[in-house]
N, CA and C of each residue as an Amber inpcrd file, in Angstrom:
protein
   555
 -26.6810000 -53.7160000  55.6830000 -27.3110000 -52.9660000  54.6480000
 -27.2560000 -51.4750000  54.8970000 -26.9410000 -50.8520000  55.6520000
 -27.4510000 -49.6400000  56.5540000 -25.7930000 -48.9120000  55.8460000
 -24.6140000 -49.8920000  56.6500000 -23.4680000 -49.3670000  55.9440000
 -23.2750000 -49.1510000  54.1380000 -23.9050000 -50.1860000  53.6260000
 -23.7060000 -49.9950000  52.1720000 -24.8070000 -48.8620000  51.5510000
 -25.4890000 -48.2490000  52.4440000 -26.6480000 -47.5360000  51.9510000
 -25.4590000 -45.9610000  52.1330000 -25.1540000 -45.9970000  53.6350000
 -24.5150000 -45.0720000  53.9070000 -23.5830000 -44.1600000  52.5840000
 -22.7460000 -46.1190000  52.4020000 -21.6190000 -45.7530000  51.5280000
 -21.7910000 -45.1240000  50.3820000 -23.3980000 -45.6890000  49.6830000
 -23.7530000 -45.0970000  48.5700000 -24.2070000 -43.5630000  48.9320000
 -24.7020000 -42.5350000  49.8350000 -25.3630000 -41.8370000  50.0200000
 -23.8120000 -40.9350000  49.9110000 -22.9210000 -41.5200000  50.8370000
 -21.6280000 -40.5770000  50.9680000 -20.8000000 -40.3970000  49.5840000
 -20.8090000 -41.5370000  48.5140000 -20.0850000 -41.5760000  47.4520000
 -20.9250000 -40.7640000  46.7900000 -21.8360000 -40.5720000  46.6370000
 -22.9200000 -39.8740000  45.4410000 -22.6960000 -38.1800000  46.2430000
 -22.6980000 -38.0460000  47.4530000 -22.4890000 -36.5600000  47.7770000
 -20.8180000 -36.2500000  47.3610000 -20.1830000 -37.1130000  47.4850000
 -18.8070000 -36.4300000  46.5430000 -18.3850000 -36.5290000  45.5060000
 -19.1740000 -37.6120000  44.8810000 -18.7520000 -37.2150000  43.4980000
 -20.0130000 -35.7250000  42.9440000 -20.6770000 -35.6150000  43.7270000
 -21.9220000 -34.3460000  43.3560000 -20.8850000 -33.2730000  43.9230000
 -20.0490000 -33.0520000  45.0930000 -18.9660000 -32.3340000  44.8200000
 -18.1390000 -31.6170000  44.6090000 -17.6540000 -33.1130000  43.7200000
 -16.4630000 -32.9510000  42.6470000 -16.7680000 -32.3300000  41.2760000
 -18.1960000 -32.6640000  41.1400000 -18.9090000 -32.2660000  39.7270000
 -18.7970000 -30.9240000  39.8840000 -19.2770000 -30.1720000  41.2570000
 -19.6770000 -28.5950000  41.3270000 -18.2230000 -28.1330000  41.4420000
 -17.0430000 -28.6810000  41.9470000 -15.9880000 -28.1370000  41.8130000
 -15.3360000 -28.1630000  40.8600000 -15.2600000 -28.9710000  39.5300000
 -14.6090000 -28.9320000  38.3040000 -15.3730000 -27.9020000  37.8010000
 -16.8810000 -28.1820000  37.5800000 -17.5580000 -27.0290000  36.5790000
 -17.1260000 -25.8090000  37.1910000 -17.1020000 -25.3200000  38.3200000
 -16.8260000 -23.8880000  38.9610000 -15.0650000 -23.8640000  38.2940000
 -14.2750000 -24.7180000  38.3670000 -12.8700000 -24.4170000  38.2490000
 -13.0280000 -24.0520000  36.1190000 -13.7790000 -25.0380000  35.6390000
 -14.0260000 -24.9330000  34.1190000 -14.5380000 -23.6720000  33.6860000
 -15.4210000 -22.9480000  34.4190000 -16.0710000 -21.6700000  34.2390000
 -14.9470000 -20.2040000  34.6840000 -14.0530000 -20.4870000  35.4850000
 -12.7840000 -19.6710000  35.9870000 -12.1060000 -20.2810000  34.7280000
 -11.3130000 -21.4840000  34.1920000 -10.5130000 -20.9830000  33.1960000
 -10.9410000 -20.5260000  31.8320000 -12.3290000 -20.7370000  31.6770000
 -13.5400000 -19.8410000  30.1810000 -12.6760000 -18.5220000  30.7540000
 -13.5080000 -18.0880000  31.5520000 -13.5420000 -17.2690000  31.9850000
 -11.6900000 -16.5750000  31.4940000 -11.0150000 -16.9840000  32.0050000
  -9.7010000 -16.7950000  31.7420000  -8.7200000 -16.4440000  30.7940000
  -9.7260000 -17.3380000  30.0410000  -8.9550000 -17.5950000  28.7480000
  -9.6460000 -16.3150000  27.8330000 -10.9210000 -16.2560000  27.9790000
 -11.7940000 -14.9340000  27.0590000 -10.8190000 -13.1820000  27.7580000
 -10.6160000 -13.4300000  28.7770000 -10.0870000 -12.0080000  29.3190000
  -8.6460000 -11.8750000  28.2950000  -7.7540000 -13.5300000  28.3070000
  -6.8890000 -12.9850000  27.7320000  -6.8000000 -13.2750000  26.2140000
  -7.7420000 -13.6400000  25.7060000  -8.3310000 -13.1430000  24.1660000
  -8.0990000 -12.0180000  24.1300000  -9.2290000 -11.3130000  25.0950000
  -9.5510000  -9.7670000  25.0430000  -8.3720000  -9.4250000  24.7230000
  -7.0120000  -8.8510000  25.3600000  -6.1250000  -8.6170000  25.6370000
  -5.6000000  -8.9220000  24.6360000  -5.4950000 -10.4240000  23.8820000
  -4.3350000  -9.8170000  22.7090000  -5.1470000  -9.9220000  21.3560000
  -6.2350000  -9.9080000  21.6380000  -7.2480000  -8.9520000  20.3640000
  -7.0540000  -7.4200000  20.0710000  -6.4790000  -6.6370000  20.6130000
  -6.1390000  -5.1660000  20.3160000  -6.0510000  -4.8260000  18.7900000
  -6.7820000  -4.1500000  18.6510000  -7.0960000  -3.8380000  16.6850000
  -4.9380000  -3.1160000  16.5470000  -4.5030000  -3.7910000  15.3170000
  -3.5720000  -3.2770000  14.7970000  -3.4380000  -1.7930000  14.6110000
  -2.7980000  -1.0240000  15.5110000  -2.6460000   0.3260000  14.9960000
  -0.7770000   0.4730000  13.7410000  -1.5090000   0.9110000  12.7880000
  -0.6230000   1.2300000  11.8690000  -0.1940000   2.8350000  11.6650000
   1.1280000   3.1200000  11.1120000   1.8110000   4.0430000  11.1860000
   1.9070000   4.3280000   9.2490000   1.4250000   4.8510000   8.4970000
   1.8710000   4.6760000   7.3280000   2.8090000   6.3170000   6.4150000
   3.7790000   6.1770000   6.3830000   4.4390000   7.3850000   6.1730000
   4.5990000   7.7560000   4.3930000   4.9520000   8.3680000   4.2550000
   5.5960000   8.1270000   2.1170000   5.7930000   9.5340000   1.8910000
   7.3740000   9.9680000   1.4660000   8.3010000  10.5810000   1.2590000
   8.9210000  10.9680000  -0.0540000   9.1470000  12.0150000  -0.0460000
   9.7330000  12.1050000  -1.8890000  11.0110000  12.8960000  -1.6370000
  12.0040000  12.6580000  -2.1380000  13.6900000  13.2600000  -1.9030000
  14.1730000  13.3040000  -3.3640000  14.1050000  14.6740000  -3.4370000
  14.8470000  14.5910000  -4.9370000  16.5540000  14.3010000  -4.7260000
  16.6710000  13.4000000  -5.9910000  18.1570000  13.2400000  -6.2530000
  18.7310000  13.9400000  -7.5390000  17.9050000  14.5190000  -8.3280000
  18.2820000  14.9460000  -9.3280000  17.7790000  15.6500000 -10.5030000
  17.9360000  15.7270000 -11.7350000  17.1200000  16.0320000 -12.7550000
  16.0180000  15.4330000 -13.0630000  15.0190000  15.1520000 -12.9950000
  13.8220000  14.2500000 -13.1670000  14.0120000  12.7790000 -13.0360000
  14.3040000  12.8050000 -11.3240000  14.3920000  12.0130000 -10.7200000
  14.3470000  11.8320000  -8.6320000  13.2720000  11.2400000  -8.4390000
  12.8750000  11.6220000  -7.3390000  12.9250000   9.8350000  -6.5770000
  13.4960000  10.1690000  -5.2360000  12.9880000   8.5300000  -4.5640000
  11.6210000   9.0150000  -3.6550000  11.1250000   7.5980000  -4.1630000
   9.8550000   7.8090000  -3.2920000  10.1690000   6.3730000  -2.2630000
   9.8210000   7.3500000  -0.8610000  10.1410000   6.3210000   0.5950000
   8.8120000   5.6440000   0.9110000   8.7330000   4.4900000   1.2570000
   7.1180000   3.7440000   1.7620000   7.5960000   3.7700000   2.9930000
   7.1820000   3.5160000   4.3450000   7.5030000   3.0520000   5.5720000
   6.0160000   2.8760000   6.4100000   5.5460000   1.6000000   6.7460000
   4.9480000   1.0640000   7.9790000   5.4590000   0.8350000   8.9170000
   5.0270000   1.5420000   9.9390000   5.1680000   1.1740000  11.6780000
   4.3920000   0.5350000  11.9970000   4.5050000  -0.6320000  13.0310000
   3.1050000  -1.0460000  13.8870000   3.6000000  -0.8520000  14.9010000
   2.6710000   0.1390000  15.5480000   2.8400000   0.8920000  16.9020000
   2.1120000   0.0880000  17.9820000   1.1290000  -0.8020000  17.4610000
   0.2940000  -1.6110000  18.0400000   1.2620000  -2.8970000  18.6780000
  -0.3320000  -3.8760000  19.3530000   0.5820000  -5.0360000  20.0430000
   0.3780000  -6.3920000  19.2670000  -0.1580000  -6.6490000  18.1090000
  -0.4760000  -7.4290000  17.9660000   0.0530000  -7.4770000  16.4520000
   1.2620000  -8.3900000  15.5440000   1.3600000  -8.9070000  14.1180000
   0.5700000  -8.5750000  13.0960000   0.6660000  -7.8150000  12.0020000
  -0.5210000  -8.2320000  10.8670000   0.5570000  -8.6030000   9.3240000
   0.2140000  -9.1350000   8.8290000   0.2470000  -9.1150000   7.4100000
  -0.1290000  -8.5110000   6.1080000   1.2240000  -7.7260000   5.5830000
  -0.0050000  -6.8200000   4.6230000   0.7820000  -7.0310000   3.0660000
   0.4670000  -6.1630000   2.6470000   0.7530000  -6.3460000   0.8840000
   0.8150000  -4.7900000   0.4990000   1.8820000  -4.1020000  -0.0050000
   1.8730000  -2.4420000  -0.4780000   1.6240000  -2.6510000  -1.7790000
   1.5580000  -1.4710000  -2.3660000   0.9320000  -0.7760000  -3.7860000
   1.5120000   0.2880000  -3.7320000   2.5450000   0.8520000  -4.4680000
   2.3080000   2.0290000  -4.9850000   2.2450000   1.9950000  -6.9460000
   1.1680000   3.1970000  -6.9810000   0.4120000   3.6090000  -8.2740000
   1.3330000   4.7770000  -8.7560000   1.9820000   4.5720000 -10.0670000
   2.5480000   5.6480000 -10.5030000   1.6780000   5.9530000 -11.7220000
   1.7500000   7.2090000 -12.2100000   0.9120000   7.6960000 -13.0760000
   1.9530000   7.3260000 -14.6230000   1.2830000   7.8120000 -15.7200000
   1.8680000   7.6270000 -17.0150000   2.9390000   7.8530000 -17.1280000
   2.7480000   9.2390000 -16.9620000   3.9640000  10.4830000 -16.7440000
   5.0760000  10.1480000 -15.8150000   5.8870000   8.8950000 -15.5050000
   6.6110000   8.7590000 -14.5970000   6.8540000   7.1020000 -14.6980000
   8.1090000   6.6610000 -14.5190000   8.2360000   5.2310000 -14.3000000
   9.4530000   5.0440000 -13.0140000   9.6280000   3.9890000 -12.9970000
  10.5930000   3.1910000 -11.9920000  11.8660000   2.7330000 -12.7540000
  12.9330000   3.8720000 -12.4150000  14.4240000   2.9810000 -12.3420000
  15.1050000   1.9230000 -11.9900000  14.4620000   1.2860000 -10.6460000
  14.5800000   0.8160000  -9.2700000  13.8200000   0.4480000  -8.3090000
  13.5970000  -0.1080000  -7.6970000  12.5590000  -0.6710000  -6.5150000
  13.4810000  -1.3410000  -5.5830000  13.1980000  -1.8000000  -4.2140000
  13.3700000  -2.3430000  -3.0140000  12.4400000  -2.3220000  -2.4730000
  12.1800000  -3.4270000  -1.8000000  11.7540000  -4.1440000  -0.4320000
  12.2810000  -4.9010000   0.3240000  11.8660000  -5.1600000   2.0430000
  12.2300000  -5.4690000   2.8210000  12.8150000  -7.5210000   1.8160000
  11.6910000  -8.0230000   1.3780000  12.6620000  -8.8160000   0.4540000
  12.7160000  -9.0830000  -0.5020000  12.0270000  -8.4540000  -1.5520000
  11.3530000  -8.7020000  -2.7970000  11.6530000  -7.5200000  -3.6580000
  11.7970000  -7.4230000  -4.4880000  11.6280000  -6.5360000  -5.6620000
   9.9060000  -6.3480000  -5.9080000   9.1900000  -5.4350000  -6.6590000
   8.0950000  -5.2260000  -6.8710000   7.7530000  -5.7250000  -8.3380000
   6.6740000  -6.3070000  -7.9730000   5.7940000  -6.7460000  -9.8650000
   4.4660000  -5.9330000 -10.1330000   5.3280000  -4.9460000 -11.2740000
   4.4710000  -4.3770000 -11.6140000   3.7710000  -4.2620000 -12.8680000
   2.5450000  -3.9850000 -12.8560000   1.2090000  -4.6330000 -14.0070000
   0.6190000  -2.9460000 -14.3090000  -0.2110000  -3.2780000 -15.2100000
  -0.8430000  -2.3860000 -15.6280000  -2.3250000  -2.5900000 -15.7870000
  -3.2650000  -1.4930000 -15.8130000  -4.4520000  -1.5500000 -15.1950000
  -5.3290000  -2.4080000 -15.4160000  -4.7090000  -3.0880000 -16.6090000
  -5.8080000  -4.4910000 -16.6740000  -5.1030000  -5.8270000 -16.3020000
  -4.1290000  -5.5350000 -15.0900000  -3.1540000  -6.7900000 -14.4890000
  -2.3460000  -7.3910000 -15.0240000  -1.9520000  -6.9100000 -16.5660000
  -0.8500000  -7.4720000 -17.3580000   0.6840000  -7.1500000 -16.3970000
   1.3660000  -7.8250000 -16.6660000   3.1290000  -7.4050000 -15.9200000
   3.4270000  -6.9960000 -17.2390000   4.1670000  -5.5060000 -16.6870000
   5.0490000  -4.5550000 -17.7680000   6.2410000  -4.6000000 -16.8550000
   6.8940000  -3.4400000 -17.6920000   8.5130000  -3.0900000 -17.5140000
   7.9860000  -1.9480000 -16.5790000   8.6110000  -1.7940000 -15.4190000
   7.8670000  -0.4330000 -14.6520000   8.7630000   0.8150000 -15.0480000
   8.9110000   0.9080000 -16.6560000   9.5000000   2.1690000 -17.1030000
   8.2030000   2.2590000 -18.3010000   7.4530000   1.5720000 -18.3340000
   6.5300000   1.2400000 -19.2930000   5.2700000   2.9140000 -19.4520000
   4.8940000   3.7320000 -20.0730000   4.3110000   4.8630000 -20.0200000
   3.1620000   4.6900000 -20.1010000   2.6590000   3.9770000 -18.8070000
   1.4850000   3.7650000 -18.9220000   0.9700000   4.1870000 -17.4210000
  -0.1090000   4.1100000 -16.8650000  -0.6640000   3.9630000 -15.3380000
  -0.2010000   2.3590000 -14.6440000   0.7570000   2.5870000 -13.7970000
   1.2020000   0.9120000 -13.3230000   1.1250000   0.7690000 -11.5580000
   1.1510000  -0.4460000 -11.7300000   1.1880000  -0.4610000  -9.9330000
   2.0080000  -1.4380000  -9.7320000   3.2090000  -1.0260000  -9.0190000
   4.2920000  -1.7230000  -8.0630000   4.0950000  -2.4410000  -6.8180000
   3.4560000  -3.6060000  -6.8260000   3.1320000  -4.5660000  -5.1470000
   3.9180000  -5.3630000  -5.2770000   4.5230000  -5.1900000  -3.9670000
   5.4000000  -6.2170000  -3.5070000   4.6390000  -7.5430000  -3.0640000
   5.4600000  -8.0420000  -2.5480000   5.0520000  -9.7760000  -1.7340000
   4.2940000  -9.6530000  -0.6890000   3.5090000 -10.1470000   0.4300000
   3.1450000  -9.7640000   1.5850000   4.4610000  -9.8180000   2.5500000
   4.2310000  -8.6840000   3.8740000   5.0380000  -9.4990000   4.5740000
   4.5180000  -9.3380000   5.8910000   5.3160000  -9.6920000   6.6590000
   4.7150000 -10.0240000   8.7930000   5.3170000  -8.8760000   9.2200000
   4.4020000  -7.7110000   9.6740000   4.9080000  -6.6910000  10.0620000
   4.6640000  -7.0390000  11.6540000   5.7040000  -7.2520000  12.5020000
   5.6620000  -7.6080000  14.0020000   5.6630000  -6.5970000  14.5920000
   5.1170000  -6.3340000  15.7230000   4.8220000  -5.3180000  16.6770000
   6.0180000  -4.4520000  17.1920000   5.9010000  -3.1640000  16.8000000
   7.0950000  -2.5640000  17.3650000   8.2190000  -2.1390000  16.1560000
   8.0370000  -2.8550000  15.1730000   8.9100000  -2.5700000  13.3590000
   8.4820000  -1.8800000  12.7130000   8.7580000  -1.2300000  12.0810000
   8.8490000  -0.3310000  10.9330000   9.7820000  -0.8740000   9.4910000
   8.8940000  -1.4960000   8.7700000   9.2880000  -1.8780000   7.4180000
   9.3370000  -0.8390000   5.9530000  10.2370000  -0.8200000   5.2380000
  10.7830000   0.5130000   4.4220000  10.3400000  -0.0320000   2.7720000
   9.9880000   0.4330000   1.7660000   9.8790000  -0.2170000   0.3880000
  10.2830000   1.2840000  -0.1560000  10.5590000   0.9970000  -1.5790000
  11.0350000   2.5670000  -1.9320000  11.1110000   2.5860000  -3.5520000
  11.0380000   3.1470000  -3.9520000  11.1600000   3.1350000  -5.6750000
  11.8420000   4.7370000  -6.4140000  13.2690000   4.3950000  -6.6580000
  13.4660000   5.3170000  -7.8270000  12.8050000   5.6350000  -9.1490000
  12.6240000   7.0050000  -8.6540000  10.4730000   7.3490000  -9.8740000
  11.9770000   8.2170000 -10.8630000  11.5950000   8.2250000 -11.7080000
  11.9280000   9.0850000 -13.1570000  10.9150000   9.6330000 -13.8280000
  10.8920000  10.5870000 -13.8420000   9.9290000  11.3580000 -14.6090000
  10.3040000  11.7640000 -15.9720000   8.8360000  11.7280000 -16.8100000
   9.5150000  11.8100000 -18.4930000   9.0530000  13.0490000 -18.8530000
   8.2300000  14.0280000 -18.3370000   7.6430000  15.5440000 -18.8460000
   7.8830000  16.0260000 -17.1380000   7.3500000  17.4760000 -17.5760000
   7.7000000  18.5780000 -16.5350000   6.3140000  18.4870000 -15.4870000
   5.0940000  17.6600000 -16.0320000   3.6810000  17.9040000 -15.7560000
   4.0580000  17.5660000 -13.9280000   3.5110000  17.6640000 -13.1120000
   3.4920000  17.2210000 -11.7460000   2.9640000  16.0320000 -11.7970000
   3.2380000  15.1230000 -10.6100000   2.5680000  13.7790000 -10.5120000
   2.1780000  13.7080000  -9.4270000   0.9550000  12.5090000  -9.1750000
   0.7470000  12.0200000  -7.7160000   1.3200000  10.8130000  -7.7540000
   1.8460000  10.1830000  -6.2340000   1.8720000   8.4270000  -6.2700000
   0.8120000   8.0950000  -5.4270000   0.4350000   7.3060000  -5.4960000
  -0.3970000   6.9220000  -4.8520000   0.1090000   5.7610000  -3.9290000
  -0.4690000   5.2320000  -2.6320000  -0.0920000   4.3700000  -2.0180000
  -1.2490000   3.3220000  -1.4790000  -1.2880000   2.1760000  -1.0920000
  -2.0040000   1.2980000  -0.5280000  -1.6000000   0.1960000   0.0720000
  -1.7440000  -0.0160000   1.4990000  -1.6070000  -0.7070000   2.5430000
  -2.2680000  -2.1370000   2.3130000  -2.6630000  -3.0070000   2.0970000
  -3.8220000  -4.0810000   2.2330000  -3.5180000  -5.2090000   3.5490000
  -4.6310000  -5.3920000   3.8800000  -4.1910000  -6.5130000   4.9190000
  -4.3710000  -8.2040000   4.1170000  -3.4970000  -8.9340000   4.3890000
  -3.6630000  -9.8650000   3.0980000  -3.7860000 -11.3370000   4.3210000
  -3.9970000 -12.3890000   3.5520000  -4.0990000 -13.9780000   4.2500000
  -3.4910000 -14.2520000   3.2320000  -2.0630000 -15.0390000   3.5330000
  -1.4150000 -16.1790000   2.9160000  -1.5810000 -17.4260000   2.8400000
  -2.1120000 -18.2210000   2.3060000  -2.4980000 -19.6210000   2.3240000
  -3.2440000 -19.4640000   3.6830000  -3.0970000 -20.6880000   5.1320000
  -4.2340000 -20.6410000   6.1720000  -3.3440000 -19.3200000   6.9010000
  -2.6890000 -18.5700000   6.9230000  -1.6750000 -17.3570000   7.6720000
  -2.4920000 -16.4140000   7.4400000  -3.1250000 -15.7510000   8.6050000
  -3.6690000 -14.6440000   8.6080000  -3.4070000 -13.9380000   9.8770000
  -2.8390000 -12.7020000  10.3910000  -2.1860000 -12.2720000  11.4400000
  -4.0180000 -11.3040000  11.8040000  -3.5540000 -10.6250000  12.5410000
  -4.7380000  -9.3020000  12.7990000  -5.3320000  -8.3390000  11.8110000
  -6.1900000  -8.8070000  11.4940000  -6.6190000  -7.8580000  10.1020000
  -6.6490000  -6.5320000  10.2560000  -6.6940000  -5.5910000   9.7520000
  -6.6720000  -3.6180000   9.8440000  -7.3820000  -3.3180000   8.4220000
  -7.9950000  -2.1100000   8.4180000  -8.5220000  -1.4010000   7.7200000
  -7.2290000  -1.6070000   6.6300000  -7.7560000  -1.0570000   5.3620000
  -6.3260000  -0.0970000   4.4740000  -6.0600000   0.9430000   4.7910000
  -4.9540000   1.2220000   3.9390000  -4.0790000   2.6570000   4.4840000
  -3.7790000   3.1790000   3.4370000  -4.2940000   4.4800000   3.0270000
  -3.7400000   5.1330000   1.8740000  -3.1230000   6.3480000   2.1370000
  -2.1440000   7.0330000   0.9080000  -1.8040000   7.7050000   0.7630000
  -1.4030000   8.1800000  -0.4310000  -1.5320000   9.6380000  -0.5760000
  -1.3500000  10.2610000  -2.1050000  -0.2540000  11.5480000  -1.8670000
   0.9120000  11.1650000  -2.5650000   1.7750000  12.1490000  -2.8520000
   2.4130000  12.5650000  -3.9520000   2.1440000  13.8960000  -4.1660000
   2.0810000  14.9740000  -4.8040000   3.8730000  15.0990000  -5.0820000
   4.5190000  14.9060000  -6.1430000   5.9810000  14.9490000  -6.9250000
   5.9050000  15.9840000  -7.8060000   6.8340000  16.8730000  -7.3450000
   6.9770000  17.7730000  -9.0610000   8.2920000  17.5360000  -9.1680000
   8.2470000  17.1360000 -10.1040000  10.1270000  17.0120000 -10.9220000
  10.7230000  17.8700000 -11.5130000  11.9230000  18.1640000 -11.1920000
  13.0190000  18.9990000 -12.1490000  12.8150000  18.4600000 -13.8390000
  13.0530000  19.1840000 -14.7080000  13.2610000  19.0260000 -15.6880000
  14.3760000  18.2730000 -16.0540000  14.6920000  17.3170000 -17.1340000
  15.8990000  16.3410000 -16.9980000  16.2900000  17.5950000 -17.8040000
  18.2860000  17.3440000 -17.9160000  18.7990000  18.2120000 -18.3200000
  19.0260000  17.8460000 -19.7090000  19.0110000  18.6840000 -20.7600000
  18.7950000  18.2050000 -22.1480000  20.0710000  18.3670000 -22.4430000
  20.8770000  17.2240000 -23.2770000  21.6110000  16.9860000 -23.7880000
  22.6980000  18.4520000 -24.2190000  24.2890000  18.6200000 -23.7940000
  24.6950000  19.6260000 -24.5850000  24.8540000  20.7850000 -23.4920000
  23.3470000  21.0230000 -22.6810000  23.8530000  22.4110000 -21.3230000
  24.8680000  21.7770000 -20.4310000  24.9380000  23.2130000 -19.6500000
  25.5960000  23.5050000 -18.6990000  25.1780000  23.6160000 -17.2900000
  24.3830000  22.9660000 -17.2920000  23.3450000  23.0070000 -16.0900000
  23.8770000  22.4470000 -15.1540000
């Protein structure tokens, strides 16, 4: 009896342990795993640029470009807002053409003389890229324009990368006068 008492006294001190050595090893990989959360939790730093290059008589390209300078993927969705006074010849994106609506979300023609906004598709801006969108603007009077721009961070169905603030930007276009029919300009 003395041995089977033993045996029980010795089995119960190692499995008591084994208990303190898993929980200590379970609390090191918590532990582990939260540090390298930390680490690739880094808030998205974004780069947002927008450019105007005249090509001509009342006609200007306007450049979009996001950098993520950061370490971590996000997903976003652009906007640019053209005013009345101005429409779209042309658009590009990285893969999409732009659908653009008017202020009460109808889809127009983005030559349409109204206030419109050009958003593209979302896309996965990966760490370290710089993605380009761009729109040939035409202008229909001499008045100056702004474009306006907007960044959004978007969720695609369950796809949601690192969320970020928005990103705006407002640039200021003055257009050449188109050349009227007949000069020598």
């Amino acid at each position: 009896m003395v041995t089977i008492a033993r045996f029980q006294k010795s089995t119960r001190a190692f499995s008591l342990a084994i208990a303190v050595v898993m929980g200590v090893w379970g609390l090191m990989a918590c532990s582990a795993s939260n540090d390298i959360k930390r680490e690739d939790s880094s808030p998205p730093q974004l780069k947002l640029g927008m450019q105007a290059k005249e090509i001509g008589p009342g006609r200007t390209d306007i450049v979009l470009t996001v950098t993520n300078v950061g370490l971590v993927d996000v997903l976003l969705a652009p906007t640019l807002t053209l005013p009345a006074n101005a429409g779209s010849d042309r658009d590009y994106g990285p893969t999409t053409r732009a659908n653009t609506v008017d202020g009460e979300g109808r889809e127009i023609a983005s030559t349409t003389r109204v206030i419109k906004a050009m958003t593209w598709v979302p896309e996965r801006l990966r760490a370290g890229v710089t993605l380009t969108w761009g729109v040939a603007l035409r202008c229909y009077d001499r008045q100056p324009i702004t474009v306006g721009a907007l960044v959004k961070s978007v969720q695609v169905g369950g796809v949601r990368e690192a969320p970020f603030d928005e990103l705006s930007r407002n640039l200021p276009v003055s257009c050449r006068p188109p050349v009227s029919a007949g000069s020598l300009r």
